[in-house]
JSON list of C-alpha atoms and ligand atoms in Angstrom, two decimals:
[
{"chain": "A", "resi": 1, "resn": "THR", "atom": "CA", "xyz": [53.36, 46.81, 38.49]},
{"chain": "A", "resi": 2, "resn": "MET", "atom": "CA", "xyz": [53.18, 43.91, 36.05]},
{"chain": "A", "resi": 3, "resn": "MET", "atom": "CA", "xyz": [49.66, 43.15, 37.19]},
{"chain": "A", "resi": 4, "resn": "TYR", "atom": "CA", "xyz": [48.74, 46.82, 36.77]},
{"chain": "A", "resi": 5, "resn": "TYR", "atom": "CA", "xyz": [49.83, 46.85, 33.11]},
{"chain": "A", "resi": 6, "resn": "MET", "atom": "CA", "xyz": [48.10, 43.56, 32.48]},
{"chain": "A", "resi": 7, "resn": "MET", "atom": "CA", "xyz": [44.84, 44.89, 33.92]},
{"chain": "A", "resi": 8, "resn": "MET", "atom": "CA", "xyz": [45.20, 48.04, 31.80]},
{"chain": "A", "resi": 9, "resn": "MET", "atom": "CA", "xyz": [45.69, 45.96, 28.68]},
{"chain": "A", "resi": 10, "resn": "MET", "atom": "CA", "xyz": [42.80, 43.68, 29.49]},
{"chain": "A", "resi": 11, "resn": "CYS", "atom": "CA", "xyz": [40.45, 46.61, 30.09]},
{"chain": "A", "resi": 12, "resn": "LEU", "atom": "CA", "xyz": [41.53, 48.28, 26.85]},
{"chain": "A", "resi": 13, "resn": "VAL", "atom": "CA", "xyz": [41.11, 45.13, 24.77]},
{"chain": "A", "resi": 14, "resn": "THR", "atom": "CA", "xyz": [37.79, 44.31, 26.39]},
{"chain": "A", "resi": 15, "resn": "TYR", "atom": "CA", "xyz": [36.55, 47.84, 25.76]},
{"chain": "A", "resi": 16, "resn": "MET", "atom": "CA", "xyz": [37.59, 47.65, 22.08]},
{"chain": "A", "resi": 17, "resn": "LEU", "atom": "CA", "xyz": [35.94, 44.27, 21.68]},
{"chain": "A", "resi": 18, "resn": "LEU", "atom": "CA", "xyz": [32.70, 45.37, 23.32]},
{"chain": "A", "resi": 19, "resn": "SER", "atom": "CA", "xyz": [32.49, 48.61, 21.34]},
{"chain": "A", "resi": 20, "resn": "LEU", "atom": "CA", "xyz": [33.08, 46.70, 18.09]},
{"chain": "A", "resi": 21, "resn": "MET", "atom": "CA", "xyz": [30.35, 44.24, 19.03]},
{"chain": "A", "resi": 22, "resn": "ARG", "atom": "CA", "xyz": [27.98, 47.11, 19.82]},
{"chain": "A", "resi": 23, "resn": "VAL", "atom": "CA", "xyz": [28.69, 48.88, 16.52]},
{"chain": "A", "resi": 24, "resn": "PHE", "atom": "CA", "xyz": [28.16, 45.80, 14.39]},
{"chain": "A", "resi": 25, "resn": "LYS", "atom": "CA", "xyz": [25.17, 44.56, 16.38]},
{"chain": "A", "resi": 26, "resn": "ASN", "atom": "CA", "xyz": [23.26, 47.79, 15.76]},
{"chain": "A", "resi": 27, "resn": "ASN", "atom": "CA", "xyz": [24.35, 48.08, 12.12]},
{"chain": "A", "resi": 28, "resn": "PRO", "atom": "CA", "xyz": [21.92, 46.33, 9.76]},
{"chain": "A", "resi": 29, "resn": "MET", "atom": "CA", "xyz": [24.20, 46.77, 6.71]},
{"chain": "A", "resi": 30, "resn": "SER", "atom": "CA", "xyz": [27.82, 46.15, 7.55]},
{"chain": "A", "resi": 31, "resn": "TYR", "atom": "CA", "xyz": [30.22, 46.67, 4.66]},
{"chain": "A", "resi": 32, "resn": "LYS", "atom": "CA", "xyz": [31.44, 43.19, 3.85]},
{"chain": "A", "resi": 33, "resn": "TYR", "atom": "CA", "xyz": [34.47, 44.22, 1.74]},
{"chain": "A", "resi": 34, "resn": "LEU", "atom": "CA", "xyz": [35.88, 46.02, 4.76]},
{"chain": "A", "resi": 35, "resn": "LEU", "atom": "CA", "xyz": [35.96, 42.80, 6.74]},
{"chain": "A", "resi": 36, "resn": "HIS", "atom": "CA", "xyz": [37.03, 40.26, 4.16]},
{"chain": "A", "resi": 37, "resn": "GLY", "atom": "CA", "xyz": [38.82, 40.53, 0.84]},
{"chain": "A", "resi": 38, "resn": "THR", "atom": "CA", "xyz": [39.46, 37.16, -0.74]},
{"chain": "A", "resi": 39, "resn": "THR", "atom": "CA", "xyz": [41.47, 38.57, -3.63]},
{"chain": "A", "resi": 40, "resn": "LEU", "atom": "CA", "xyz": [43.72, 40.54, -1.33]},
{"chain": "A", "resi": 41, "resn": "GLU", "atom": "CA", "xyz": [44.24, 37.58, 0.99]},
{"chain": "A", "resi": 42, "resn": "VAL", "atom": "CA", "xyz": [45.11, 35.27, -1.89]},
{"chain": "A", "resi": 43, "resn": "MET", "atom": "CA", "xyz": [47.56, 37.86, -3.19]},
{"chain": "A", "resi": 44, "resn": "TRP", "atom": "CA", "xyz": [49.36, 38.46, 0.08]},
{"chain": "A", "resi": 45, "resn": "THR", "atom": "CA", "xyz": [49.60, 34.73, 0.71]},
{"chain": "A", "resi": 46, "resn": "MET", "atom": "CA", "xyz": [50.68, 33.67, -2.75]},
{"chain": "A", "resi": 47, "resn": "PHE", "atom": "CA", "xyz": [53.22, 36.44, -3.31]},
{"chain": "A", "resi": 48, "resn": "PRO", "atom": "CA", "xyz": [55.46, 35.64, -0.29]},
{"chain": "A", "resi": 49, "resn": "ALA", "atom": "CA", "xyz": [55.04, 31.93, -1.00]},
{"chain": "A", "resi": 50, "resn": "MET", "atom": "CA", "xyz": [56.26, 32.36, -4.56]},
{"chain": "A", "resi": 51, "resn": "MET", "atom": "CA", "xyz": [59.14, 34.52, -3.36]},
{"chain": "A", "resi": 52, "resn": "LEU", "atom": "CA", "xyz": [60.20, 31.85, -0.86]},
{"chain": "A", "resi": 53, "resn": "VAL", "atom": "CA", "xyz": [60.06, 29.11, -3.49]},
{"chain": "A", "resi": 54, "resn": "LEU", "atom": "CA", "xyz": [62.08, 31.25, -5.89]},
{"chain": "A", "resi": 55, "resn": "MET", "atom": "CA", "xyz": [64.70, 31.83, -3.19]},
{"chain": "A", "resi": 56, "resn": "ALA", "atom": "CA", "xyz": [64.72, 28.21, -2.04]},
{"chain": "A", "resi": 57, "resn": "PHE", "atom": "CA", "xyz": [65.72, 26.55, -5.31]},
{"chain": "A", "resi": 58, "resn": "PRO", "atom": "CA", "xyz": [68.94, 28.46, -6.00]},
{"chain": "A", "resi": 59, "resn": "SER", "atom": "CA", "xyz": [69.99, 28.03, -2.38]},
{"chain": "A", "resi": 60, "resn": "PHE", "atom": "CA", "xyz": [69.39, 24.27, -2.55]},
{"chain": "A", "resi": 61, "resn": "VAL", "atom": "CA", "xyz": [71.55, 24.14, -5.65]},
{"chain": "A", "resi": 62, "resn": "LEU", "atom": "CA", "xyz": [74.26, 26.09, -3.86]},
{"chain": "A", "resi": 63, "resn": "LEU", "atom": "CA", "xyz": [73.95, 23.95, -0.74]},
{"chain": "A", "resi": 64, "resn": "TYR", "atom": "CA", "xyz": [74.46, 20.70, -2.59]},
{"chain": "A", "resi": 65, "resn": "LEU", "atom": "CA", "xyz": [77.19, 22.16, -4.78]},
{"chain": "A", "resi": 66, "resn": "THR", "atom": "CA", "xyz": [79.23, 22.97, -1.68]},
{"chain": "A", "resi": 67, "resn": "ASP", "atom": "CA", "xyz": [78.92, 19.31, -0.63]},
{"chain": "A", "resi": 68, "resn": "ASP", "atom": "CA", "xyz": [80.40, 18.12, -3.89]},
{"chain": "A", "resi": 69, "resn": "VAL", "atom": "CA", "xyz": [84.06, 17.22, -3.91]},
{"chain": "A", "resi": 70, "resn": "VAL", "atom": "CA", "xyz": [85.16, 18.15, -7.40]},
{"chain": "A", "resi": 71, "resn": "ASN", "atom": "CA", "xyz": [88.45, 16.79, -8.64]},
{"chain": "A", "resi": 72, "resn": "PRO", "atom": "CA", "xyz": [90.68, 17.45, -5.61]},
{"chain": "A", "resi": 73, "resn": "ALA", "atom": "CA", "xyz": [94.40, 17.84, -6.18]},
{"chain": "A", "resi": 74, "resn": "MET", "atom": "CA", "xyz": [95.37, 16.21, -2.91]},
{"chain": "A", "resi": 75, "resn": "THR", "atom": "CA", "xyz": [93.83, 14.04, -0.25]},
{"chain": "A", "resi": 76, "resn": "MET", "atom": "CA", "xyz": [94.51, 14.16, 3.44]},
{"chain": "A", "resi": 77, "resn": "LYS", "atom": "CA", "xyz": [92.99, 11.59, 5.74]},
{"chain": "A", "resi": 78, "resn": "ALA", "atom": "CA", "xyz": [92.24, 12.61, 9.30]},
{"chain": "A", "resi": 79, "resn": "MET", "atom": "CA", "xyz": [91.60, 9.81, 11.76]},
{"chain": "A", "resi": 80, "resn": "ALA", "atom": "CA", "xyz": [90.37, 10.61, 15.24]},
{"chain": "A", "resi": 81, "resn": "TYR", "atom": "CA", "xyz": [91.20, 8.58, 18.30]},
{"chain": "A", "resi": 82, "resn": "GLN", "atom": "CA", "xyz": [90.70, 9.00, 22.03]},
{"chain": "A", "resi": 83, "resn": "TRP", "atom": "CA", "xyz": [92.32, 11.53, 22.24]},
{"chain": "A", "resi": 84, "resn": "TYR", "atom": "CA", "xyz": [94.58, 12.44, 19.40]},
{"chain": "A", "resi": 85, "resn": "TRP", "atom": "CA", "xyz": [94.53, 12.78, 15.64]},
{"chain": "A", "resi": 86, "resn": "VAL", "atom": "CA", "xyz": [96.34, 10.72, 13.05]},
{"chain": "A", "resi": 87, "resn": "TYR", "atom": "CA", "xyz": [96.85, 12.36, 9.69]},
{"chain": "A", "resi": 88, "resn": "GLU", "atom": "CA", "xyz": [97.62, 10.32, 6.64]},
{"chain": "A", "resi": 89, "resn": "TYR", "atom": "CA", "xyz": [98.85, 11.65, 3.33]},
{"chain": "A", "resi": 90, "resn": "SER", "atom": "CA", "xyz": [97.33, 9.00, 1.13]},
{"chain": "A", "resi": 91, "resn": "ASP", "atom": "CA", "xyz": [98.87, 10.43, -2.04]},
{"chain": "A", "resi": 92, "resn": "PHE", "atom": "CA", "xyz": [102.46, 10.16, -0.88]},
{"chain": "A", "resi": 93, "resn": "ILE", "atom": "CA", "xyz": [104.69, 7.30, 0.21]},
{"chain": "A", "resi": 94, "resn": "ASN", "atom": "CA", "xyz": [107.90, 7.43, 2.14]},
{"chain": "A", "resi": 95, "resn": "ASP", "atom": "CA", "xyz": [111.17, 5.67, 1.33]},
{"chain": "A", "resi": 96, "resn": "ASN", "atom": "CA", "xyz": [109.86, 2.39, 2.73]},
{"chain": "A", "resi": 97, "resn": "GLY", "atom": "CA", "xyz": [106.85, 2.48, 0.46]},
{"chain": "A", "resi": 98, "resn": "GLU", "atom": "CA", "xyz": [104.39, 3.25, 3.26]},
{"chain": "A", "resi": 99, "resn": "THR", "atom": "CA", "xyz": [101.91, 6.07, 3.20]},
{"chain": "A", "resi": 100, "resn": "ILE", "atom": "CA", "xyz": [103.08, 9.06, 5.16]},
{"chain": "A", "resi": 101, "resn": "GLN", "atom": "CA", "xyz": [101.24, 9.52, 8.40]},
{"chain": "A", "resi": 102, "resn": "LEU", "atom": "CA", "xyz": [101.76, 11.40, 11.60]},
{"chain": "A", "resi": 103, "resn": "GLU", "atom": "CA", "xyz": [100.23, 11.44, 15.03]},
{"chain": "A", "resi": 104, "resn": "SER", "atom": "CA", "xyz": [99.28, 14.71, 16.58]},
{"chain": "A", "resi": 105, "resn": "TYR", "atom": "CA", "xyz": [99.01, 14.98, 20.36]},
{"chain": "A", "resi": 106, "resn": "ILE", "atom": "CA", "xyz": [98.18, 17.99, 22.46]},
{"chain": "A", "resi": 107, "resn": "ILE", "atom": "CA", "xyz": [100.99, 19.60, 24.41]},
{"chain": "A", "resi": 108, "resn": "PRO", "atom": "CA", "xyz": [100.08, 19.07, 28.07]},
{"chain": "A", "resi": 109, "resn": "ASP", "atom": "CA", "xyz": [99.94, 22.07, 30.39]},
{"chain": "A", "resi": 110, "resn": "ASP", "atom": "CA", "xyz": [103.17, 21.24, 32.22]},
{"chain": "A", "resi": 111, "resn": "LEU", "atom": "CA", "xyz": [105.18, 20.96, 29.00]},
{"chain": "A", "resi": 112, "resn": "LEU", "atom": "CA", "xyz": [103.99, 24.21, 27.48]},
{"chain": "A", "resi": 113, "resn": "GLU", "atom": "CA", "xyz": [106.69, 26.61, 26.40]},
{"chain": "A", "resi": 114, "resn": "LEU", "atom": "CA", "xyz": [106.34, 30.38, 26.44]},
{"chain": "A", "resi": 115, "resn": "GLY", "atom": "CA", "xyz": [104.08, 31.50, 23.61]},
{"chain": "A", "resi": 116, "resn": "GLN", "atom": "CA", "xyz": [102.39, 28.18, 23.07]},
{"chain": "A", "resi": 117, "resn": "LEU", "atom": "CA", "xyz": [98.66, 28.07, 23.41]},
{"chain": "A", "resi": 118, "resn": "ARG", "atom": "CA", "xyz": [97.17, 26.05, 26.20]},
{"chain": "A", "resi": 119, "resn": "LEU", "atom": "CA", "xyz": [94.76, 23.33, 25.02]},
{"chain": "A", "resi": 120, "resn": "LEU", "atom": "CA", "xyz": [95.44, 24.37, 21.45]},
{"chain": "A", "resi": 121, "resn": "ASP", "atom": "CA", "xyz": [99.01, 23.56, 20.47]},
{"chain": "A", "resi": 122, "resn": "VAL", "atom": "CA", "xyz": [100.10, 20.10, 19.39]},
{"chain": "A", "resi": 123, "resn": "ASP", "atom": "CA", "xyz": [103.40, 18.30, 18.99]},
{"chain": "A", "resi": 124, "resn": "ASN", "atom": "CA", "xyz": [102.98, 17.51, 15.29]},
{"chain": "A", "resi": 125, "resn": "ARG", "atom": "CA", "xyz": [101.13, 19.98, 13.14]},
{"chain": "A", "resi": 126, "resn": "VAL", "atom": "CA", "xyz": [99.40, 18.80, 10.04]},
{"chain": "A", "resi": 127, "resn": "VAL", "atom": "CA", "xyz": [100.78, 20.57, 7.00]},
{"chain": "A", "resi": 128, "resn": "ILE", "atom": "CA", "xyz": [98.87, 21.24, 3.82]},
{"chain": "A", "resi": 129, "resn": "PRO", "atom": "CA", "xyz": [99.76, 23.22, 0.72]},
{"chain": "A", "resi": 130, "resn": "VAL", "atom": "CA", "xyz": [98.13, 26.56, 0.05]},
{"chain": "A", "resi": 131, "resn": "ASP", "atom": "CA", "xyz": [95.96, 27.24, -3.04]},
{"chain": "A", "resi": 132, "resn": "THR", "atom": "CA", "xyz": [95.42, 23.53, -3.54]},
{"chain": "A", "resi": 133, "resn": "HIS", "atom": "CA", "xyz": [92.04, 21.88, -3.79]},
{"chain": "A", "resi": 134, "resn": "MET", "atom": "CA", "xyz": [92.19, 19.65, -0.76]},
{"chain": "A", "resi": 135, "resn": "ARG", "atom": "CA", "xyz": [90.02, 16.72, 0.11]},
{"chain": "A", "resi": 136, "resn": "PHE", "atom": "CA", "xyz": [89.81, 15.67, 3.73]},
{"chain": "A", "resi": 137, "resn": "ILE", "atom": "CA", "xyz": [88.72, 12.13, 4.39]},
{"chain": "A", "resi": 138, "resn": "VAL", "atom": "CA", "xyz": [87.57, 12.02, 7.98]},
{"chain": "A", "resi": 139, "resn": "THR", "atom": "CA", "xyz": [87.03, 8.95, 10.09]},
{"chain": "A", "resi": 140, "resn": "ALA", "atom": "CA", "xyz": [87.49, 7.72, 13.65]},
{"chain": "A", "resi": 141, "resn": "GLY", "atom": "CA", "xyz": [89.00, 4.67, 15.29]},
{"chain": "A", "resi": 142, "resn": "ASP", "atom": "CA", "xyz": [86.96, 4.36, 18.45]},
{"chain": "A", "resi": 143, "resn": "VAL", "atom": "CA", "xyz": [84.05, 6.72, 19.12]},
{"chain": "A", "resi": 144, "resn": "ILE", "atom": "CA", "xyz": [82.49, 9.55, 17.16]},
{"chain": "A", "resi": 145, "resn": "HIS", "atom": "CA", "xyz": [84.63, 12.67, 16.96]},
{"chain": "A", "resi": 146, "resn": "CYS", "atom": "CA", "xyz": [84.35, 15.74, 14.81]},
{"chain": "A", "resi": 147, "resn": "PHE", "atom": "CA", "xyz": [86.89, 17.35, 12.52]},
{"chain": "A", "resi": 148, "resn": "SER", "atom": "CA", "xyz": [86.28, 21.05, 12.84]},
{"chain": "A", "resi": 149, "resn": "MET", "atom": "CA", "xyz": [88.31, 23.90, 11.38]},
{"chain": "A", "resi": 150, "resn": "PRO", "atom": "CA", "xyz": [86.25, 27.08, 11.80]},
{"chain": "A", "resi": 151, "resn": "SER", "atom": "CA", "xyz": [88.55, 29.29, 9.74]},
{"chain": "A", "resi": 152, "resn": "LEU", "atom": "CA", "xyz": [88.32, 26.89, 6.80]},
{"chain": "A", "resi": 153, "resn": "GLY", "atom": "CA", "xyz": [84.57, 26.58, 7.11]},
{"chain": "A", "resi": 154, "resn": "VAL", "atom": "CA", "xyz": [84.96, 22.86, 7.66]},
{"chain": "A", "resi": 155, "resn": "LYS", "atom": "CA", "xyz": [83.15, 20.79, 10.23]},
{"chain": "A", "resi": 156, "resn": "ILE", "atom": "CA", "xyz": [82.43, 17.15, 9.64]},
{"chain": "A", "resi": 157, "resn": "ASP", "atom": "CA", "xyz": [81.82, 14.23, 11.95]},
{"chain": "A", "resi": 158, "resn": "ALA", "atom": "CA", "xyz": [84.43, 11.52, 12.29]},
{"chain": "A", "resi": 159, "resn": "VAL", "atom": "CA", "xyz": [82.44, 8.32, 12.56]},
{"chain": "A", "resi": 160, "resn": "PRO", "atom": "CA", "xyz": [84.04, 4.90, 13.09]},
{"chain": "A", "resi": 161, "resn": "GLY", "atom": "CA", "xyz": [83.57, 2.72, 10.02]},
{"chain": "A", "resi": 162, "resn": "ARG", "atom": "CA", "xyz": [82.59, 5.61, 7.81]},
{"chain": "A", "resi": 163, "resn": "LEU", "atom": "CA", "xyz": [84.63, 7.82, 5.54]},
{"chain": "A", "resi": 164, "resn": "ASN", "atom": "CA", "xyz": [83.26, 11.33, 5.41]},
{"chain": "A", "resi": 165, "resn": "GLN", "atom": "CA", "xyz": [84.76, 13.63, 2.88]},
{"chain": "A", "resi": 166, "resn": "VAL", "atom": "CA", "xyz": [84.85, 17.36, 2.64]},
{"chain": "A", "resi": 167, "resn": "SER", "atom": "CA", "xyz": [86.77, 19.64, 0.34]},
{"chain": "A", "resi": 168, "resn": "THR", "atom": "CA", "xyz": [88.37, 22.98, 0.91]},
{"chain": "A", "resi": 169, "resn": "LEU", "atom": "CA", "xyz": [90.69, 25.45, -0.72]},
{"chain": "A", "resi": 170, "resn": "VAL", "atom": "CA", "xyz": [92.97, 27.36, 1.61]},
{"chain": "A", "resi": 171, "resn": "GLN", "atom": "CA", "xyz": [93.83, 30.66, 0.01]},
{"chain": "A", "resi": 172, "resn": "ARG", "atom": "CA", "xyz": [96.41, 32.02, 2.40]},
{"chain": "A", "resi": 173, "resn": "GLU", "atom": "CA", "xyz": [99.35, 30.64, 4.28]},
{"chain": "A", "resi": 174, "resn": "GLY", "atom": "CA", "xyz": [99.20, 30.46, 8.03]},
{"chain": "A", "resi": 175, "resn": "VAL", "atom": "CA", "xyz": [98.40, 28.37, 11.05]},
{"chain": "A", "resi": 176, "resn": "PHE", "atom": "CA", "xyz": [94.81, 27.39, 11.59]},
{"chain": "A", "resi": 177, "resn": "TYR", "atom": "CA", "xyz": [93.35, 25.92, 14.72]},
{"chain": "A", "resi": 178, "resn": "GLY", "atom": "CA", "xyz": [90.51, 23.52, 15.11]},
{"chain": "A", "resi": 179, "resn": "MET", "atom": "CA", "xyz": [89.09, 21.17, 17.67]},
{"chain": "A", "resi": 180, "resn": "CYS", "atom": "CA", "xyz": [87.08, 18.05, 18.16]},
{"chain": "A", "resi": 181, "resn": "GLN", "atom": "CA", "xyz": [83.48, 19.19, 18.19]},
{"chain": "A", "resi": 182, "resn": "GLU", "atom": "CA", "xyz": [81.72, 16.00, 19.15]},
{"chain": "A", "resi": 183, "resn": "ILE", "atom": "CA", "xyz": [81.90, 15.12, 22.81]},
{"chain": "A", "resi": 184, "resn": "CYS", "atom": "CA", "xyz": [84.04, 11.99, 22.86]},
{"chain": "A", "resi": 185, "resn": "GLY", "atom": "CA", "xyz": [85.16, 11.39, 26.41]},
{"chain": "A", "resi": 186, "resn": "VAL", "atom": "CA", "xyz": [87.25, 13.01, 29.13]},
{"chain": "A", "resi": 187, "resn": "GLY", "atom": "CA", "xyz": [89.91, 14.06, 26.64]},
{"chain": "A", "resi": 188, "resn": "HIS", "atom": "CA", "xyz": [87.45, 15.75, 24.31]},
{"chain": "A", "resi": 189, "resn": "SER", "atom": "CA", "xyz": [89.05, 19.14, 24.91]},
{"chain": "A", "resi": 190, "resn": "GLU", "atom": "CA", "xyz": [92.53, 17.71, 24.55]},
{"chain": "A", "resi": 191, "resn": "MET", "atom": "CA", "xyz": [92.57, 16.81, 20.89]},
{"chain": "A", "resi": 192, "resn": "PRO", "atom": "CA", "xyz": [93.00, 20.09, 19.03]},
{"chain": "A", "resi": 193, "resn": "ILE", "atom": "CA", "xyz": [93.87, 20.35, 15.36]},
{"chain": "A", "resi": 194, "resn": "VAL", "atom": "CA", "xyz": [96.68, 22.62, 14.27]},
{"chain": "A", "resi": 195, "resn": "MET", "atom": "CA", "xyz": [96.99, 22.99, 10.54]},
{"chain": "A", "resi": 196, "resn": "GLU", "atom": "CA", "xyz": [99.85, 24.77, 8.88]},
{"chain": "A", "resi": 197, "resn": "CYS", "atom": "CA", "xyz": [99.25, 25.99, 5.37]},
{"chain": "A", "resi": 198, "resn": "VAL", "atom": "CA", "xyz": [102.46, 26.52, 3.45]},
{"chain": "A", "resi": 199, "resn": "SER", "atom": "CA", "xyz": [103.47, 27.09, -0.14]},
{"chain": "A", "resi": 200, "resn": "THR", "atom": "CA", "xyz": [103.60, 24.04, -2.38]},
{"chain": "A", "resi": 201, "resn": "ASP", "atom": "CA", "xyz": [107.41, 24.11, -2.47]},
{"chain": "A", "resi": 202, "resn": "ASN", "atom": "CA", "xyz": [107.68, 24.17, 1.29]},
{"chain": "A", "resi": 203, "resn": "PHE", "atom": "CA", "xyz": [105.09, 21.45, 1.54]},
{"chain": "A", "resi": 204, "resn": "LEU", "atom": "CA", "xyz": [106.99, 19.12, -0.77]},
{"chain": "A", "resi": 205, "resn": "GLU", "atom": "CA", "xyz": [110.17, 19.89, 1.12]},
{"chain": "A", "resi": 206, "resn": "TRP", "atom": "CA", "xyz": [108.43, 19.10, 4.42]},
{"chain": "A", "resi": 207, "resn": "LEU", "atom": "CA", "xyz": [107.28, 15.76, 3.05]},
{"chain": "B", "resi": 301, "resn": "CU", "atom": "CU1", "xyz": [87.04, 13.75, 19.89]}
]
């Protein structure tokens, strides 16, 4: 049947082409403005082009504005390893004068408790305050990973020897899940991110 339709189409197109050729061959005075209109062509090329340029510039401005990290209130450093995350609160020190940091491992299948999410829950959740302009500094200790929190609109590569920064403002409390999004070895699926957003008071208490 496919061949049948194709033959139909070919016959139709060939017929149209031949009849056009016949008409114009026998016509000593073809009407040239019917076939080609330079003004019209220039107009319908330039108009969309101008529209695209006009749309492009504001969106570039917006794009690069979202990359800017403007005066964050707090910094959290996320370091990726094979296959776990280390979170460091660079702005706070503990009683021994060291920066506060915690390691976050996945809960393996055989240790899961009822209600916990397989391949998604971790032993230590990273806690951040709500309604605070956060800066995440993201890096890795071995291979390239990726810090990805879909519900925060954050996804940035964790590259060894490089500090990538991204800013976000979490506007509601809750638990947010993320994952490593850069294939990093056999444990790639076993290094989820669980982020708990709490009120500032609770956050300071947790620290
Ligand atoms: Cu990874």
